[in-house]
Coordinates of N, CA and C in Angstrom, one line a residue:
M93 N -7.6 46.5 20.2 CA -6.7 45.9 21.1 C -7.5 45.3 22.3
S94 N -7.0 44.2 22.7 CA -7.7 43.6 23.9 C -7.2 44.3 25.2
A95 N -7.9 44.0 26.3 CA -7.5 44.7 27.5 C -6.1 44.4 27.9
L96 N -5.4 45.5 28.4 CA -4.0 45.4 28.8 C -3.9 44.7 30.1
P97 N -2.8 44.0 30.4 CA -2.7 43.4 31.7 C -2.6 44.4 32.8
A98 N -3.0 43.9 34.0 CA -2.9 44.8 35.2 C -1.5 45.1 35.5
V99 N -1.2 46.3 36.0 CA 0.1 46.7 36.5 C 0.2 46.2 37.9
T100 N 1.2 45.3 38.2 CA 1.4 44.9 39.5 C 2.8 45.1 40.0
G101 N 3.0 45.2 41.3 CA 4.3 45.4 41.8 C 4.9 46.8 41.7
H102 N 4.0 47.8 41.3 CA 4.5 49.1 41.1 C 4.5 49.8 42.5
D103 N 5.7 50.3 42.9 CA 5.9 51.0 44.1 C 5.6 52.5 43.8
E104 N 5.0 53.2 44.7 CA 4.6 54.6 44.5 C 5.9 55.5 44.3
F105 N 7.0 55.0 44.7 CA 8.3 55.8 44.6 C 9.0 55.5 43.3
D106 N 8.5 54.6 42.5 CA 9.1 54.2 41.2 C 8.4 54.9 40.0
A107 N 9.2 55.5 39.2 CA 8.6 56.0 37.9 C 8.1 54.8 37.1
L108 N 6.9 55.0 36.5 CA 6.4 53.9 35.7 C 6.7 54.1 34.2
V109 N 7.4 53.2 33.6 CA 7.8 53.3 32.2 C 7.2 52.1 31.5
V110 N 6.4 52.4 30.5 CA 5.7 51.3 29.8 C 6.2 51.3 28.4
R111 N 6.7 50.1 28.0 CA 7.3 49.9 26.6 C 6.1 49.5 25.7
T112 N 5.9 50.3 24.7 CA 4.9 50.1 23.7 C 5.4 49.7 22.3
D113 N 6.7 49.8 22.1 CA 7.3 49.5 20.9 C 8.3 48.3 21.0
Y114 N 8.2 47.3 20.2 CA 9.0 46.1 20.4 C 9.8 45.8 19.1
H115 N 10.1 46.8 18.3 CA 10.8 46.6 17.0 C 12.3 46.6 17.2
D116 N 12.8 47.1 18.3 CA 14.3 47.3 18.4 C 14.8 47.0 19.8
D117 N 15.1 45.8 20.1 CA 15.6 45.4 21.5 C 16.8 46.1 21.9
P118 N 17.8 46.3 21.0 CA 19.0 47.0 21.4 C 18.7 48.5 21.9
A119 N 17.8 49.1 21.2 CA 17.4 50.5 21.6 C 16.7 50.4 22.9
W120 N 15.9 49.4 23.2 CA 15.2 49.3 24.5 C 16.3 49.1 25.6
Q121 N 17.3 48.3 25.3 CA 18.3 48.1 26.3 C 19.1 49.4 26.6
D122 N 19.3 50.2 25.6 CA 19.9 51.6 25.8 C 19.0 52.5 26.6
V123 N 17.7 52.4 26.4 CA 16.7 53.2 27.2 C 16.8 52.7 28.7
V124 N 16.7 51.5 28.9 CA 16.8 50.9 30.3 C 18.1 51.3 30.9
A125 N 19.2 51.2 30.2 CA 20.5 51.5 30.8 C 20.5 53.0 31.2
A126 N 20.0 53.9 30.4 CA 19.9 55.3 30.7 C 19.0 55.6 31.9
L127 N 17.9 54.8 32.0 CA 17.0 55.1 33.1 C 17.4 54.6 34.4
V128 N 18.3 53.6 34.5 CA 18.8 53.1 35.8 C 20.0 53.8 36.3
E129 N 20.6 54.7 35.5 CA 21.7 55.5 35.9 C 21.4 56.3 37.1
P130 N 22.3 56.5 38.1 CA 22.0 57.5 39.2 C 21.8 58.9 38.6
W131 N 21.0 59.7 39.3 CA 20.7 61.0 38.7 C 20.9 62.1 39.7
G132 N 20.7 63.3 39.3 CA 20.9 64.5 40.2 C 22.2 65.2 39.8
D133 N 22.4 66.3 40.5 CA 23.6 67.2 40.2 C 24.9 66.4 40.2
N134 N 25.1 65.6 41.2 CA 26.3 64.8 41.3 C 26.0 63.3 41.2
K135 N 24.9 63.0 40.5 CA 24.5 61.6 40.4 C 24.3 61.0 41.8
Q136 N 23.8 61.7 42.7 CA 23.7 61.3 44.1 C 22.4 60.5 44.4
Y137 N 21.5 60.4 43.5 CA 20.2 59.7 43.7 C 20.2 58.4 43.0
E138 N 19.7 57.4 43.6 CA 19.5 56.1 43.0 C 18.2 56.2 42.1
A139 N 18.3 55.6 41.0 CA 17.1 55.6 40.1 C 16.1 54.5 40.6
H140 N 14.8 54.9 40.6 CA 13.7 54.0 41.0 C 12.7 54.0 39.8
V141 N 12.7 52.9 39.1 CA 11.9 52.7 37.9 C 11.2 51.4 37.9
H142 N 9.9 51.4 37.6 CA 9.2 50.1 37.4 C 8.9 50.0 35.9
F143 N 9.5 49.0 35.3 CA 9.3 48.8 33.8 C 8.2 47.8 33.5
I144 N 7.4 48.2 32.6 CA 6.4 47.3 32.0 C 7.0 46.9 30.6
N145 N 7.5 45.7 30.6 CA 8.2 45.2 29.3 C 7.5 43.9 29.0
D146 N 6.3 44.0 28.5 CA 5.4 42.9 28.1 C 4.8 43.1 26.8
P147 N 5.1 42.2 25.8 CA 4.6 42.4 24.4 C 3.1 42.6 24.4
A148 N 2.3 42.3 25.4 CA 0.9 42.5 25.4 C 0.6 44.0 25.3
W149 N 1.6 44.9 25.6 CA 1.4 46.3 25.5 C 1.9 46.9 24.2
A150 N 2.4 46.0 23.3 CA 2.9 46.5 22.0 C 1.8 47.2 21.2
G151 N 2.1 48.4 20.8 CA 1.2 49.2 20.0 C 0.1 49.9 20.8
A152 N 0.1 49.8 22.1 CA -0.9 50.5 23.0 C -0.8 52.0 22.8
T153 N -2.0 52.6 22.7 CA -2.1 54.0 22.5 C -1.9 54.7 23.9
V154 N -1.8 56.0 23.8 CA -1.7 56.8 25.1 C -3.0 56.5 25.9
G155 N -4.1 56.6 25.2 CA -5.4 56.4 25.9 C -5.6 55.1 26.5
E156 N -5.1 54.0 25.8 CA -5.2 52.7 26.3 C -4.3 52.5 27.6
V157 N -3.1 53.1 27.5 CA -2.2 53.0 28.7 C -2.8 53.8 29.8
L158 N -3.3 55.0 29.6 CA -3.9 55.7 30.7 C -5.1 55.0 31.3
T159 N -5.9 54.4 30.5 CA -7.0 53.6 31.0 C -6.5 52.4 31.9
A160 N -5.5 51.8 31.4 CA -5.0 50.6 32.1 C -4.3 50.9 33.5
V161 N -3.8 52.1 33.6 CA -3.1 52.5 34.8 C -3.9 53.5 35.7
S162 N -5.1 53.8 35.3 CA -5.9 54.8 35.9 C -6.3 54.4 37.4
T163 N -6.3 53.2 37.7 CA -6.7 52.8 39.1 C -5.6 53.1 40.1
D164 N -4.4 53.5 39.7 CA -3.3 53.9 40.6 C -3.5 55.3 41.0
E165 N -4.1 55.6 42.1 CA -4.4 56.9 42.6 C -3.2 57.8 42.9
N166 N -2.1 57.1 43.1 CA -0.8 57.9 43.5 C 0.0 58.3 42.2
L167 N -0.4 57.8 41.1 CA 0.3 58.1 39.9 C -0.1 59.4 39.2
A168 N 0.9 60.3 39.1 CA 0.7 61.6 38.5 C 1.1 61.6 37.0
V169 N 2.0 60.8 36.7 CA 2.6 60.8 35.3 C 3.0 59.3 35.0
V170 N 2.9 59.0 33.7 CA 3.3 57.7 33.2 C 4.2 58.0 32.0
F171 N 5.3 57.2 31.8 CA 6.2 57.4 30.7 C 6.1 56.3 29.7
L172 N 6.0 56.6 28.4 CA 5.9 55.6 27.4 C 7.2 55.5 26.6
A173 N 7.7 54.3 26.4 CA 8.8 54.1 25.5 C 8.2 53.6 24.2
D174 N 7.9 54.5 23.3 CA 7.2 54.2 22.1 C 8.1 54.2 20.9
R175 N 7.6 54.1 19.7 CA 8.4 54.1 18.5 C 9.4 55.3 18.4
T176 N 8.9 56.5 18.7 CA 9.7 57.7 18.7 C 10.9 57.5 19.6
T177 N 10.6 57.0 20.8 CA 11.7 56.8 21.8 C 12.8 55.9 21.3
M178 N 12.4 54.8 20.7 CA 13.3 53.8 20.2 C 14.1 54.3 19.0
Q179 N 13.5 55.2 18.2 CA 14.2 55.6 16.9 C 15.0 56.9 17.1
S180 N 14.8 57.6 18.2 CA 15.6 58.9 18.3 C 16.9 58.6 19.1
E181 N 17.9 59.4 18.7 CA 19.2 59.3 19.3 C 19.2 59.6 20.8
H182 N 18.3 60.5 21.3 CA 18.3 60.9 22.7 C 17.3 60.0 23.4
H183 N 16.6 59.1 22.8 CA 15.6 58.2 23.4 C 14.6 58.9 24.3
A184 N 14.1 60.0 23.9 CA 13.2 60.8 24.7 C 11.9 60.0 24.8
L185 N 11.4 59.8 26.1 CA 10.2 59.1 26.4 C 9.0 60.1 26.3
L186 N 7.8 59.6 26.2 CA 6.6 60.4 26.2 C 6.1 60.4 27.6
A187 N 6.1 61.6 28.2 CA 5.6 61.8 29.6 C 4.1 62.2 29.4
V188 N 3.2 61.5 30.1 CA 1.8 61.8 30.0 C 1.2 62.0 31.4
T189 N 0.5 63.1 31.6 CA -0.1 63.4 32.9 C -1.3 62.5 33.1
M190 N -1.6 62.1 34.3 CA -2.8 61.4 34.7 C -3.9 62.3 35.0
L191 N -3.7 63.6 35.0 CA -4.7 64.7 35.3 C -5.8 64.6 34.3
T192 N -7.0 64.6 34.8 CA -8.2 64.7 33.9 C -9.0 65.9 34.3
R193 N -10.0 66.3 33.5 CA -10.9 67.4 33.8 C -11.5 67.3 35.1
E194 N -11.9 66.0 35.5 CA -12.6 65.8 36.7 C -11.8 66.0 37.9
D195 N -10.4 66.1 37.8 CA -9.5 66.3 38.9 C -9.4 67.8 39.2
C196 N -10.0 68.7 38.3 CA -9.8 70.1 38.4 C -11.1 70.8 38.9
E197 N -11.0 71.9 39.5 CA -12.1 72.7 40.0 C -13.1 73.1 38.9
D198 N -12.5 73.5 37.7 CA -13.4 74.0 36.6 C -12.6 73.9 35.3
D199 N -13.2 74.3 34.2 CA -12.6 74.2 32.9 C -11.4 75.1 32.9
E200 N -11.5 76.3 33.5 CA -10.4 77.2 33.4 C -9.1 76.7 34.1
D201 N -9.3 76.0 35.3 CA -8.2 75.4 36.0 C -7.6 74.3 35.1
Y202 N -8.4 73.4 34.5 CA -7.9 72.4 33.6 C -7.1 72.9 32.4
E203 N -7.7 74.0 31.8 CA -7.0 74.6 30.7 C -5.7 75.2 31.1
Q204 N -5.6 75.8 32.2 CA -4.3 76.3 32.7 C -3.3 75.2 32.9
L205 N -3.7 74.1 33.5 CA -2.8 73.0 33.9 C -2.4 72.2 32.6
T206 N -3.1 72.4 31.6 CA -2.8 71.6 30.3 C -2.5 72.6 29.2
E207 N -2.1 73.8 29.5 CA -1.9 74.8 28.5 C -0.9 74.3 27.4
F208 N 0.1 73.5 27.7 CA 1.0 73.0 26.8 C 0.8 71.5 26.4
G209 N -0.4 71.1 26.7 CA -0.8 69.7 26.4 C -0.8 68.8 27.6
R210 N -1.2 67.5 27.4 CA -1.2 66.5 28.4 C 0.0 65.6 28.3
E211 N 0.9 65.9 27.4 CA 2.1 65.1 27.2 C 3.2 65.9 26.6
F212 N 4.4 65.4 26.8 CA 5.7 66.0 26.3 C 6.8 65.0 26.3
R213 N 7.8 65.2 25.6 CA 9.0 64.3 25.5 C 10.0 64.7 26.6
T214 N 10.6 63.7 27.2 CA 11.7 64.0 28.1 C 12.8 62.9 27.9
T215 N 14.1 63.4 28.1 CA 15.2 62.5 28.0 C 15.1 61.5 29.2
P216 N 15.8 60.3 29.1 CA 15.7 59.4 30.2 C 16.2 60.1 31.5
A217 N 17.2 60.9 31.5 CA 17.6 61.6 32.7 C 16.5 62.5 33.3
G218 N 15.7 63.1 32.4 CA 14.6 64.0 32.8 C 13.5 63.2 33.5
V219 N 13.3 61.9 33.2 CA 12.2 61.1 33.9 C 12.3 61.3 35.4
H220 N 13.5 61.2 35.9 CA 13.6 61.2 37.4 C 13.3 62.6 38.0
D221 N 13.7 63.7 37.3 CA 13.3 65.0 37.7 C 11.8 65.2 37.8
V222 N 11.2 64.8 36.7 CA 9.8 65.0 36.5 C 9.0 64.2 37.6
Y223 N 9.3 62.9 37.7 CA 8.6 62.0 38.6 C 8.8 62.4 40.1
A224 N 10.0 62.7 40.4 CA 10.3 63.1 41.8 C 9.6 64.4 42.2
N225 N 9.7 65.4 41.3 CA 9.1 66.7 41.6 C 7.6 66.7 41.6
L226 N 7.0 65.9 40.7 CA 5.5 65.8 40.7 C 5.1 65.0 41.9
S227 N 5.8 64.0 42.3 CA 5.4 63.2 43.5 C 5.4 64.0 44.8
I228 N 6.3 64.9 44.9 CA 6.3 65.7 46.2 C 5.6 67.1 46.0
G229 N 5.1 67.3 44.8 CA 4.4 68.6 44.6 C 5.3 69.8 44.5
N230 N 6.5 69.6 44.2 CA 7.5 70.7 44.1 C 7.3 71.5 42.8
L231 N 7.0 70.8 41.8 CA 6.7 71.4 40.5 C 5.5 70.7 39.9
G232 N 4.8 71.4 38.9 CA 3.7 70.8 38.3 C 4.0 70.3 36.9
F233 N 3.2 69.4 36.4 CA 3.4 68.9 35.0 C 3.4 70.0 34.0
E234 N 2.6 71.0 34.2 CA 2.5 72.1 33.2 C 3.8 72.9 33.1
E235 N 4.6 72.9 34.2 CA 5.9 73.6 34.2 C 6.9 72.8 33.3
Y236 N 6.9 71.5 33.4 CA 7.8 70.7 32.6 C 7.3 70.7 31.1
A237 N 6.0 70.7 30.9 CA 5.5 70.8 29.6 C 5.9 72.1 28.9
A238 N 5.9 73.2 29.7 CA 6.3 74.5 29.2 C 7.8 74.5 28.8
W239 N 8.6 73.9 29.6 CA 10.1 73.8 29.3 C 10.3 73.0 28.1
A240 N 9.6 71.9 27.9 CA 9.7 71.0 26.7 C 9.2 71.9 25.5
H241 N 8.1 72.6 25.7 CA 7.6 73.4 24.6 C 8.6 74.5 24.1
D242 N 9.4 75.0 25.1 CA 10.4 76.0 24.7 C 11.7 75.4 24.1
D243 N 11.9 74.1 24.2 CA 13.1 73.5 23.6 C 12.9 73.4 22.1
P244 N 14.0 73.7 21.3 CA 13.9 73.6 19.9 C 13.4 72.2 19.4
E245 N 13.7 71.1 20.1 CA 13.2 69.8 19.7 C 12.0 69.4 20.4
G246 N 11.4 70.2 21.3 CA 10.2 69.9 22.1 C 10.5 68.8 23.1
I247 N 11.7 68.9 23.7 CA 12.1 67.8 24.7 C 12.5 68.5 26.0
Y248 N 12.0 68.0 27.1 CA 12.5 68.4 28.4 C 13.8 67.7 28.7
R249 N 14.8 68.5 29.0 CA 16.1 67.9 29.3 C 16.4 68.2 30.8
S250 N 17.0 67.2 31.5 CA 17.2 67.3 32.9 C 18.0 68.6 33.3
F251 N 17.7 69.1 34.5 CA 18.4 70.3 35.0 C 19.9 70.2 34.8

């Protein structure tokens, strides 16, 4: 795959959602509709999402996406709308941490923070919980990954 386009216009308060599957436009519209819904206990929070919807990203792997967005130092997590997202009824996106071994003090620290992996699935409603809490340091990626791990379908579902 050739180099992916630069991500521009991404505000640090917006969850970054990258579309990598372009086989089902109606499914994508459903994903977008779910992601722009107000969220929180009483739907009191406005959704802030930056969408990458450019066919140049079609088929991009997790590694390619991480490389393309790695220059954003404020980004803790990126969400991929991949084939699984489009084909599943719940449209669970792939949440991937930006954490690398170099970001940790040592191997033990990195292993603890990635005990349940560097990625997990989350419903569109969960995207906002994850992004907001990671942004303010209220919860860690590993906590969300553990909750997804404990779910029978391996999906983090919003509080």
